[in-house]
Amino acid sequence: MWRDWERAWADALYGAGGLVHDGSTPGTHYRTSVHVGTVLAEAVAELLARVDTRLAHPARLDLVDAGAGGGELLAGVRDSLGPALRARVHPVAVDLRAPPAGWVLPWHAELPTDVHGLVVAHELLDAVPCPVVTRVGGVLRRVQVDERGLQRPGPGAGGAERRWLERWGAPAEGACVEVGLPRDALWARVLAGVRAGGALAVDYGVEQPADTLAGYRRGVQVHPVPDARTDLTAHVHWPSVRALHPGVHRTQAAALAGLGAGAPRSADDWLAAAERAGHRAELTDPGGLGGFGWWWVSR
């Protein structure tokens, strides 16, 4: 059965029988920065401390993990805070999954709309289904997919998709690209909910629209198939996200260095220091997790 890629993608991940409801977490299917020691959590904790200073140390400081997955990042950041700051921080996980067993912190399905503090969207935008468009005979068409992952051109692209592609770059004849409109809309919602503080998006991204749709299953990259067993993801188109609000775009390596994350601590023994150095190297490897971009917006 042929279906529009965006609809099939959404059903496979978030529908009634979708992947987010099977009890798995992203860590079941792939390894990412939140699974590499404590360096990332320490960096976000330092960023939160800087937001706290800029907001003049409010009595309550929000920390929102948007797209929390298994909750590893939120729990790690909270554990990395000093006692005084931790006492004022209100941590909230946001995800369509159910919270993991034993989870005790707040867990919601909807983004908050009155944030005074920090929202972190770590690999949130790349999990938002979006239209896939191709050009056939000079005509822009939405791509359809079947249950095996085979693709074919479908109906003509809508006006919103065509306008987005006119601005950011349409595919060449026979090529496919993802149209980032739904990601742009979600990021706009994230920003609208931050009353004071800031929002951070961390993701793999591209500077030109491209065909990056990929599948992951049990730690292995596989052909993207909308079968509710494969985690589907595609790179974020950074220019359209950046166009929504001024901010600062850095590589993950530069961001971690600027936040002092991963440096040896005075209490480290040589083994702990070596382990932290290994984690930092993995997080900054340009051929792997170092390929992440960090997009920071102050509000």
mmCIF file with all atom_site columns, C-alpha atoms in Angstrom, residues 56 100 118 146-147 186 202 289:
data_model
loop_
_atom_site.group_PDB
_atom_site.id
_atom_site.type_symbol
_atom_site.label_atom_id
_atom_site.label_alt_id
_atom_site.label_comp_id
_atom_site.label_asym_id
_atom_site.label_entity_id
_atom_site.label_seq_id
_atom_site.pdbx_PDB_ins_code
_atom_site.Cartn_x
_atom_site.Cartn_y
_atom_site.Cartn_z
_atom_site.occupancy
_atom_site.B_iso_or_equiv
_atom_site.pdbx_formal_charge
_atom_site.auth_seq_id
_atom_site.auth_comp_id
_atom_site.auth_asym_id
_atom_site.auth_atom_id
_atom_site.pdbx_PDB_model_num
ATOM 1 C CA . ALA A 1 56  ? 19.179 37.183 38.566 1.00 0.00 ? 56  ALA A CA 1
ATOM 2 C CA . PRO A 1 100 ? 10.710 4.909  32.115 1.00 0.00 ? 100 PRO A CA 1
ATOM 3 C CA . LEU A 1 118 ? 16.093 26.693 29.763 1.00 0.00 ? 118 LEU A CA 1
ATOM 4 C CA . ASP A 1 146 ? 5.214  1.375  0.650  1.00 0.00 ? 146 ASP A CA 1
ATOM 5 C CA . GLU A 1 147 ? 5.633  -1.092 3.512  1.00 0.00 ? 147 GLU A CA 1
ATOM 6 C CA . LEU A 1 186 ? 7.771  23.034 16.279 1.00 0.00 ? 186 LEU A CA 1
ATOM 7 C CA . VAL A 1 202 ? 21.143 20.069 19.348 1.00 0.00 ? 202 VAL A CA 1
ATOM 8 C CA . LEU A 1 289 ? 28.739 12.853 17.470 1.00 0.00 ? 289 LEU A CA 1
#
